[in-house]
Amino acid sequence: MSHQLELADQEWAEEPNGKTPFGFFAYPSTPPMLPPTIRAAIEGINATGNALIVGWEDLCVNGRFIIREITKAIDDCDFVCADVTGINPNVLFEIGYAIARNKKIWLVRDGSLIDTKKEFEQLKILTTTGYASYTNSANIIDAFFNDKPYENLTDTIYENSIASILGPQSEIPSILYLKSLHDTEASVYITRTIEDSSVPTILNDPRDSNLQPLSWYAQSLWNCVGCITHFVSPARDGFRRHNARYALISGLAVGLDLKLLMLSEHSEMLAPLDYRDMMQSYTTPSEAAELSSAWLDPIAIRTAVEKQSVNKHASALKLATQLKDFHVKLGDWIAENEKASLNSYFVETTVSLDILNGTQNVFVGRKGTGKSANLIHAESVIGADSRNLVCLMKPVGYEIEGLVRLFARYKEHDVKGYVIESLWKFMLYTEIASAAYKQVSQTTLWEMADPDVAAFVAIMESELSFSGDFTIRLERIVNSMEAVISSSSEETFRKGISEALHSGAIAKLRNSLNKVLAKKRTVLMLIDNLDKPWTKKADLGELAEFISGLLIATSRLGEQINRSDKDKQFVSFNSAVFLRSDIFDRVLDVTLEPDKLAYTRMKWDDPEMLIRVIEERYIASHGPQSNPTALWRKYFCAEVRGIPTREYLTTRILQRPRDIIYLVKAAVSFAVNRKRDRVEEKDVLDGEKEYSQYAMDSILVENVSTIPQLEQVLFEFVGSPAVVSIAEVERNLTRAHIAPEKHRDVIEQLVRLSFLGLEVSEDSFAFAEESRELRKNQVLSERFYEKSGQQERFEVNKPFRCYLEIQD
């Protein structure tokens, strides 16, 4: 600690009511070099005597900056200034720590650097926090004394956006796991280590939910005893934004006194100085898993003790209001984070009944339509009875990518189709057998004495190709298949593939497995995660063929499992494969007989069903006798912009459960932060702005590689009218550097993503959720323009208007 800081502390101790406000300045530079502009600004502010500020150079200890010195300086100060020019991880870590410590935050940014502004806005976690723009030290000094961050020190981000929404802590402590941006092998090992531990986990997958607001992270951490953040190597795509966001959340976790594990691949580039000593680097996937396991073990043993360290913050909070309780009980909009409570407020639909009854086996929907929720519900309902068997298969992205590369070697369609279906058959059989073996191993001794069960166990324990988890079996079998030369005769090739896949052993396993499964009431296989390898760099054509092979193999699986050479025993076998809509449309394009592929579209056309998603959560928290209509009278204003609130909420979102939860939770959050006892119109409108940004991000994820510069295209619509002519749309595309010959394809993709609606009759616009509906709308639109002779027009969908500042 510098003498200057110690002196300031002494003065404050002597004059608690008349001390000079003391601040800490964080800035993006390599210490101990203080940027001249920041140095001059600090000296100018200190010279006035109105406030005292120190920077990193005042904390130098033997030429190094120690994290303890920085955090102690923040603890001792009244407010924190930070230069957010660019997205420097050091600065963001300090900001996160300062927020958790309830410090007043004042941000500045060099407004002359355009690229850094874009980077900061793309970070999307501090964009609601204002900042002062500068180009020289005088600008900083003027802004400082205009804004006066040293006054009203209780007006903090923590008090305004976090403290008021923190409810009673969960009785079951958990950890927050911030997953890597890429599904590397190390990421898979870490994830499986966490899944295999006994510690409940809140997952943040940046590929599924990279737009969580700061309040979400704070609330998640509030119920946690620790946090794991998996950083990305500087050699990988997207590392700057990803690492910057994770640095801020890591600082938040440290500020809340939580246990923290920061993981990163070993790199020639050193970790940012602030937290270099805290970062654990690994060189192999197994080392990453070992680091995670060593960190998790004491948490699993001492969760009660760790929970007490978090509880010390509770005394600083006011008693929760009823509205705040409702905010907490709304839960999360990501189903994977709601496993423990999802069944208590799950909304049953025909889709969920189809899964449980086995009347369909392919379920298709856009992100947020409830695929994961239905999977979790089905697994819970069927798996609750030990007389049933549930087999859950969730391959990770890099595993499928490796298979796709293997199949790309086979150029002949028949050969490729044979290999794909044969491999899937092997993997599906062995995955079900593995699930059955795991369940059987947990049974009592007298059940193990059953000769059919004993024979099955003997096969599983004697055949090496059936042992190990999905990844191990897959790697083993792929290595065997790679040794088979595809240029040999078809008969020799098929024989080689058959031997590589242990067809003889599989036939023996199937007969034995069939006898074990026949003793079960229901056997349910659930397959998910097939969208993970669907990235910009993937060969989507090959990937579509591969997934098509899975759907074909799965549809035949029940029949094949029930077939026995000696005796036929009935097995009640159902399967459910969950696919994203855009992926399934590509799969249909490569399937030889798409009309024979039975599937169900997961749609939420009825607004009342979406409202039920909120009301069921209310009933679950208030008891089965509670009246859901009381929810709207008690917690919400009657109207928003002259429209009944319930109706307004459902018309401003993409029609998906995830979206209605996000919007309602955002609106309630604003009301709680403003100390209201119900949600007013302004809270809904502000929540809509936050949701609109989320909606934008969600279609960027779904777009994949169709429009590489989609974000730029969407931003060209900023400030445009809600209804735009074809000429206006094409001007926007041109400004986004889309070639004229590609305009029609891009417009069709904007329609497919539900960003634009087609005019199907006078002033009536329709939005499509799937291909068949899109084709119908296109025909109606063409006929309308043929009859009317009008110029083609489109409507920008309401969920995106707030963020793009488009007037209704």
PDB file of N, CA and C in Angstrom, residues 690-742:
ATOM      1  N   GLU A 690     -34.288  -4.203 -23.179  1.00  0.00           N
ATOM      2  CA  GLU A 690     -33.296  -5.229 -22.838  1.00  0.00           C
ATOM      3  C   GLU A 690     -33.591  -6.519 -23.586  1.00  0.00           C
ATOM      4  N   TYR A 691     -34.867  -6.891 -23.640  1.00  0.00           N
ATOM      5  CA  TYR A 691     -35.241  -8.111 -24.362  1.00  0.00           C
ATOM      6  C   TYR A 691     -34.939  -7.994 -25.855  1.00  0.00           C
ATOM      7  N   SER A 692     -35.190  -6.834 -26.433  1.00  0.00           N
ATOM      8  CA  SER A 692     -34.995  -6.644 -27.866  1.00  0.00           C
ATOM      9  C   SER A 692     -33.552  -6.919 -28.269  1.00  0.00           C
ATOM     10  N   GLN A 693     -32.617  -6.515 -27.436  1.00  0.00           N
ATOM     11  CA  GLN A 693     -31.209  -6.800 -27.696  1.00  0.00           C
ATOM     12  C   GLN A 693     -30.960  -8.307 -27.636  1.00  0.00           C
ATOM     13  N   TYR A 694     -31.603  -8.966 -26.694  1.00  0.00           N
ATOM     14  CA  TYR A 694     -31.499 -10.425 -26.570  1.00  0.00           C
ATOM     15  C   TYR A 694     -32.056 -11.118 -27.826  1.00  0.00           C
ATOM     16  N   ALA A 695     -33.184 -10.635 -28.329  1.00  0.00           N
ATOM     17  CA  ALA A 695     -33.789 -11.218 -29.518  1.00  0.00           C
ATOM     18  C   ALA A 695     -32.868 -11.084 -30.723  1.00  0.00           C
ATOM     19  N   MET A 696     -32.220  -9.921 -30.832  1.00  0.00           N
ATOM     20  CA  MET A 696     -31.259  -9.704 -31.916  1.00  0.00           C
ATOM     21  C   MET A 696     -30.147 -10.743 -31.846  1.00  0.00           C
ATOM     22  N   ASP A 697     -29.625 -10.926 -30.659  1.00  0.00           N
ATOM     23  CA  ASP A 697     -28.522 -11.863 -30.499  1.00  0.00           C
ATOM     24  C   ASP A 697     -28.943 -13.291 -30.821  1.00  0.00           C
ATOM     25  N   SER A 698     -30.176 -13.645 -30.491  1.00  0.00           N
ATOM     26  CA  SER A 698     -30.644 -15.012 -30.716  1.00  0.00           C
ATOM     27  C   SER A 698     -30.713 -15.357 -32.204  1.00  0.00           C
ATOM     28  N   ILE A 699     -31.101 -14.405 -33.048  1.00  0.00           N
ATOM     29  CA  ILE A 699     -31.149 -14.734 -34.474  1.00  0.00           C
ATOM     30  C   ILE A 699     -29.751 -14.710 -35.087  1.00  0.00           C
ATOM     31  N   LEU A 700     -28.823 -13.990 -34.473  1.00  0.00           N
ATOM     32  CA  LEU A 700     -27.433 -14.052 -34.942  1.00  0.00           C
ATOM     33  C   LEU A 700     -26.882 -15.456 -34.727  1.00  0.00           C
ATOM     34  N   VAL A 701     -27.263 -16.095 -33.624  1.00  0.00           N
ATOM     35  CA  VAL A 701     -26.831 -17.468 -33.349  1.00  0.00           C
ATOM     36  C   VAL A 701     -27.440 -18.431 -34.355  1.00  0.00           C
ATOM     37  N   GLU A 702     -28.725 -18.252 -34.673  1.00  0.00           N
ATOM     38  CA  GLU A 702     -29.413 -19.153 -35.596  1.00  0.00           C
ATOM     39  C   GLU A 702     -28.947 -18.991 -37.039  1.00  0.00           C
ATOM     40  N   ASN A 703     -28.417 -17.829 -37.375  1.00  0.00           N
ATOM     41  CA  ASN A 703     -28.049 -17.557 -38.757  1.00  0.00           C
ATOM     42  C   ASN A 703     -26.892 -18.431 -39.239  1.00  0.00           C
ATOM     43  N   VAL A 704     -25.940 -18.771 -38.369  1.00  0.00           N
ATOM     44  CA  VAL A 704     -24.723 -19.520 -38.679  1.00  0.00           C
ATOM     45  C   VAL A 704     -24.009 -18.861 -39.859  1.00  0.00           C
ATOM     46  N   SER A 705     -23.877 -19.565 -41.007  1.00  0.00           N
ATOM     47  CA  SER A 705     -23.044 -19.015 -42.087  1.00  0.00           C
ATOM     48  C   SER A 705     -23.858 -18.506 -43.267  1.00  0.00           C
ATOM     49  N   THR A 706     -25.178 -18.434 -43.146  1.00  0.00           N
ATOM     50  CA  THR A 706     -26.002 -18.030 -44.283  1.00  0.00           C
ATOM     51  C   THR A 706     -25.689 -16.602 -44.718  1.00  0.00           C
ATOM     52  N   ILE A 707     -25.658 -15.666 -43.773  1.00  0.00           N
ATOM     53  CA  ILE A 707     -25.300 -14.278 -44.070  1.00  0.00           C
ATOM     54  C   ILE A 707     -24.119 -13.926 -43.155  1.00  0.00           C
ATOM     55  N   PRO A 708     -22.889 -14.008 -43.650  1.00  0.00           N
ATOM     56  CA  PRO A 708     -21.728 -13.769 -42.789  1.00  0.00           C
ATOM     57  C   PRO A 708     -21.780 -12.426 -42.070  1.00  0.00           C
ATOM     58  N   GLN A 709     -22.282 -11.376 -42.752  1.00  0.00           N
ATOM     59  CA  GLN A 709     -22.308 -10.051 -42.133  1.00  0.00           C
ATOM     60  C   GLN A 709     -23.718  -9.670 -41.688  1.00  0.00           C
ATOM     61  N   LEU A 710     -24.455 -10.643 -41.116  1.00  0.00           N
ATOM     62  CA  LEU A 710     -25.847 -10.397 -40.729  1.00  0.00           C
ATOM     63  C   LEU A 710     -25.961  -9.239 -39.738  1.00  0.00           C
ATOM     64  N   GLU A 711     -25.078  -9.162 -38.747  1.00  0.00           N
ATOM     65  CA  GLU A 711     -25.175  -8.104 -37.749  1.00  0.00           C
ATOM     66  C   GLU A 711     -25.096  -6.732 -38.422  1.00  0.00           C
ATOM     67  N   GLN A 712     -24.215  -6.593 -39.409  1.00  0.00           N
ATOM     68  CA  GLN A 712     -24.093  -5.330 -40.127  1.00  0.00           C
ATOM     69  C   GLN A 712     -25.365  -5.027 -40.905  1.00  0.00           C
ATOM     70  N   VAL A 713     -25.950  -6.069 -41.490  1.00  0.00           N
ATOM     71  CA  VAL A 713     -27.207  -5.905 -42.237  1.00  0.00           C
ATOM     72  C   VAL A 713     -28.306  -5.393 -41.305  1.00  0.00           C
ATOM     73  N   LEU A 714     -28.436  -6.005 -40.138  1.00  0.00           N
ATOM     74  CA  LEU A 714     -29.489  -5.622 -39.200  1.00  0.00           C
ATOM     75  C   LEU A 714     -29.316  -4.179 -38.722  1.00  0.00           C
ATOM     76  N   PHE A 715     -28.080  -3.772 -38.489  1.00  0.00           N
ATOM     77  CA  PHE A 715     -27.846  -2.407 -38.010  1.00  0.00           C
ATOM     78  C   PHE A 715     -28.176  -1.356 -39.071  1.00  0.00           C
ATOM     79  N   GLU A 716     -28.227  -1.747 -40.333  1.00  0.00           N
ATOM     80  CA  GLU A 716     -28.604  -0.793 -41.379  1.00  0.00           C
ATOM     81  C   GLU A 716     -30.086  -0.431 -41.299  1.00  0.00           C
ATOM     82  N   PHE A 717     -30.868  -1.200 -40.512  1.00  0.00           N
ATOM     83  CA  PHE A 717     -32.294  -0.903 -40.345  1.00  0.00           C
ATOM     84  C   PHE A 717     -32.548   0.061 -39.186  1.00  0.00           C
ATOM     85  N   VAL A 718     -31.486   0.473 -38.483  1.00  0.00           N
ATOM     86  CA  VAL A 718     -31.650   1.382 -37.351  1.00  0.00           C
ATOM     87  C   VAL A 718     -32.381   2.652 -37.785  1.00  0.00           C
ATOM     88  N   GLY A 719     -33.446   2.993 -37.043  1.00  0.00           N
ATOM     89  CA  GLY A 719     -34.190   4.220 -37.315  1.00  0.00           C
ATOM     90  C   GLY A 719     -35.125   4.173 -38.502  1.00  0.00           C
ATOM     91  N   SER A 720     -35.227   3.022 -39.165  1.00  0.00           N
ATOM     92  CA  SER A 720     -36.114   2.936 -40.327  1.00  0.00           C
ATOM     93  C   SER A 720     -37.562   2.797 -39.875  1.00  0.00           C
ATOM     94  N   PRO A 721     -38.520   3.008 -40.765  1.00  0.00           N
ATOM     95  CA  PRO A 721     -39.931   2.782 -40.392  1.00  0.00           C
ATOM     96  C   PRO A 721     -40.197   1.300 -40.185  1.00  0.00           C
ATOM     97  N   ALA A 722     -41.299   0.980 -39.524  1.00  0.00           N
ATOM     98  CA  ALA A 722     -41.626  -0.422 -39.267  1.00  0.00           C
ATOM     99  C   ALA A 722     -41.939  -1.167 -40.562  1.00  0.00           C
ATOM    100  N   VAL A 723     -42.574  -0.475 -41.510  1.00  0.00           N
ATOM    101  CA  VAL A 723     -42.878  -1.069 -42.822  1.00  0.00           C
ATOM    102  C   VAL A 723     -41.929  -0.460 -43.847  1.00  0.00           C
ATOM    103  N   VAL A 724     -41.180  -1.325 -44.533  1.00  0.00           N
ATOM    104  CA  VAL A 724     -40.162  -0.849 -45.481  1.00  0.00           C
ATOM    105  C   VAL A 724     -40.433  -1.436 -46.871  1.00  0.00           C
ATOM    106  N   SER A 725     -40.160  -0.638 -47.882  1.00  0.00           N
ATOM    107  CA  SER A 725     -40.333  -1.093 -49.261  1.00  0.00           C
ATOM    108  C   SER A 725     -39.139  -1.934 -49.677  1.00  0.00           C
ATOM    109  N   ILE A 726     -39.294  -2.634 -50.780  1.00  0.00           N
ATOM    110  CA  ILE A 726     -38.192  -3.452 -51.296  1.00  0.00           C
ATOM    111  C   ILE A 726     -36.995  -2.578 -51.639  1.00  0.00           C
ATOM    112  N   ALA A 727     -37.249  -1.369 -52.107  1.00  0.00           N
ATOM    113  CA  ALA A 727     -36.152  -0.457 -52.447  1.00  0.00           C
ATOM    114  C   ALA A 727     -35.364  -0.070 -51.209  1.00  0.00           C
ATOM    115  N   GLU A 728     -36.088   0.186 -50.101  1.00  0.00           N
ATOM    116  CA  GLU A 728     -35.403   0.546 -48.852  1.00  0.00           C
ATOM    117  C   GLU A 728     -34.596  -0.626 -48.315  1.00  0.00           C
ATOM    118  N   VAL A 729     -35.143  -1.820 -48.408  1.00  0.00           N
ATOM    119  CA  VAL A 729     -34.419  -3.009 -47.943  1.00  0.00           C
ATOM    120  C   VAL A 729     -33.143  -3.201 -48.753  1.00  0.00           C
ATOM    121  N   GLU A 730     -33.247  -3.059 -50.059  1.00  0.00           N
ATOM    122  CA  GLU A 730     -32.073  -3.262 -50.918  1.00  0.00           C
ATOM    123  C   GLU A 730     -31.023  -2.183 -50.680  1.00  0.00           C
ATOM    124  N   ARG A 731     -31.443  -0.958 -50.372  1.00  0.00           N
ATOM    125  CA  ARG A 731     -30.473   0.088 -50.036  1.00  0.00           C
ATOM    126  C   ARG A 731     -29.703  -0.287 -48.764  1.00  0.00           C
ATOM    127  N   ASN A 732     -30.419  -0.840 -47.787  1.00  0.00           N
ATOM    128  CA  ASN A 732     -29.765  -1.284 -46.553  1.00  0.00           C
ATOM    129  C   ASN A 732     -28.758  -2.396 -46.826  1.00  0.00           C
ATOM    130  N   LEU A 733     -29.135  -3.316 -47.710  1.00  0.00           N
ATOM    131  CA  LEU A 733     -28.233  -4.421 -48.036  1.00  0.00           C
ATOM    132  C   LEU A 733     -26.996  -3.920 -48.765  1.00  0.00           C
ATOM    133  N   THR A 734     -27.183  -2.974 -49.631  1.00  0.00           N
ATOM    134  CA  THR A 734     -26.043  -2.399 -50.355  1.00  0.00           C
ATOM    135  C   THR A 734     -25.087  -1.707 -49.390  1.00  0.00           C
ATOM    136  N   ARG A 735     -25.648  -0.957 -48.440  1.00  0.00           N
ATOM    137  CA  ARG A 735     -24.801  -0.286 -47.444  1.00  0.00           C
ATOM    138  C   ARG A 735     -24.056  -1.289 -46.569  1.00  0.00           C
ATOM    139  N   ALA A 736     -24.616  -2.497 -46.434  1.00  0.00           N
ATOM    140  CA  ALA A 736     -23.962  -3.549 -45.652  1.00  0.00           C
ATOM    141  C   ALA A 736     -23.018  -4.384 -46.511  1.00  0.00           C
ATOM    142  N   HIS A 737     -22.767  -3.900 -47.738  1.00  0.00           N
ATOM    143  CA  HIS A 737     -21.821  -4.538 -48.678  1.00  0.00           C
ATOM    144  C   HIS A 737     -22.280  -5.920 -49.137  1.00  0.00           C
ATOM    145  N   ILE A 738     -23.598  -6.088 -49.307  1.00  0.00           N
ATOM    146  CA  ILE A 738     -24.149  -7.306 -49.899  1.00  0.00           C
ATOM    147  C   ILE A 738     -24.254  -7.090 -51.407  1.00  0.00           C
ATOM    148  N   ALA A 739     -23.681  -7.996 -52.191  1.00  0.00           N
ATOM    149  CA  ALA A 739     -23.710  -7.878 -53.650  1.00  0.00           C
ATOM    150  C   ALA A 739     -25.147  -7.945 -54.159  1.00  0.00           C
ATOM    151  N   PRO A 740     -25.498  -7.153 -55.183  1.00  0.00           N
ATOM    152  CA  PRO A 740     -26.884  -7.110 -55.694  1.00  0.00           C
ATOM    153  C   PRO A 740     -27.444  -8.482 -56.041  1.00  0.00           C
ATOM    154  N   GLU A 741     -26.594  -9.358 -56.613  1.00  0.00           N
ATOM    155  CA  GLU A 741     -27.102 -10.677 -57.009  1.00  0.00           C
ATOM    156  C   GLU A 741     -27.466 -11.554 -55.793  1.00  0.00           C
ATOM    157  N   LYS A 742     -27.052 -11.132 -54.603  1.00  0.00           N
ATOM    158  CA  LYS A 742     -27.366 -11.908 -53.402  1.00  0.00           C
ATOM    159  C   LYS A 742     -28.501 -11.285 -52.584  1.00  0.00           C
TER     160      LYS A 742
END
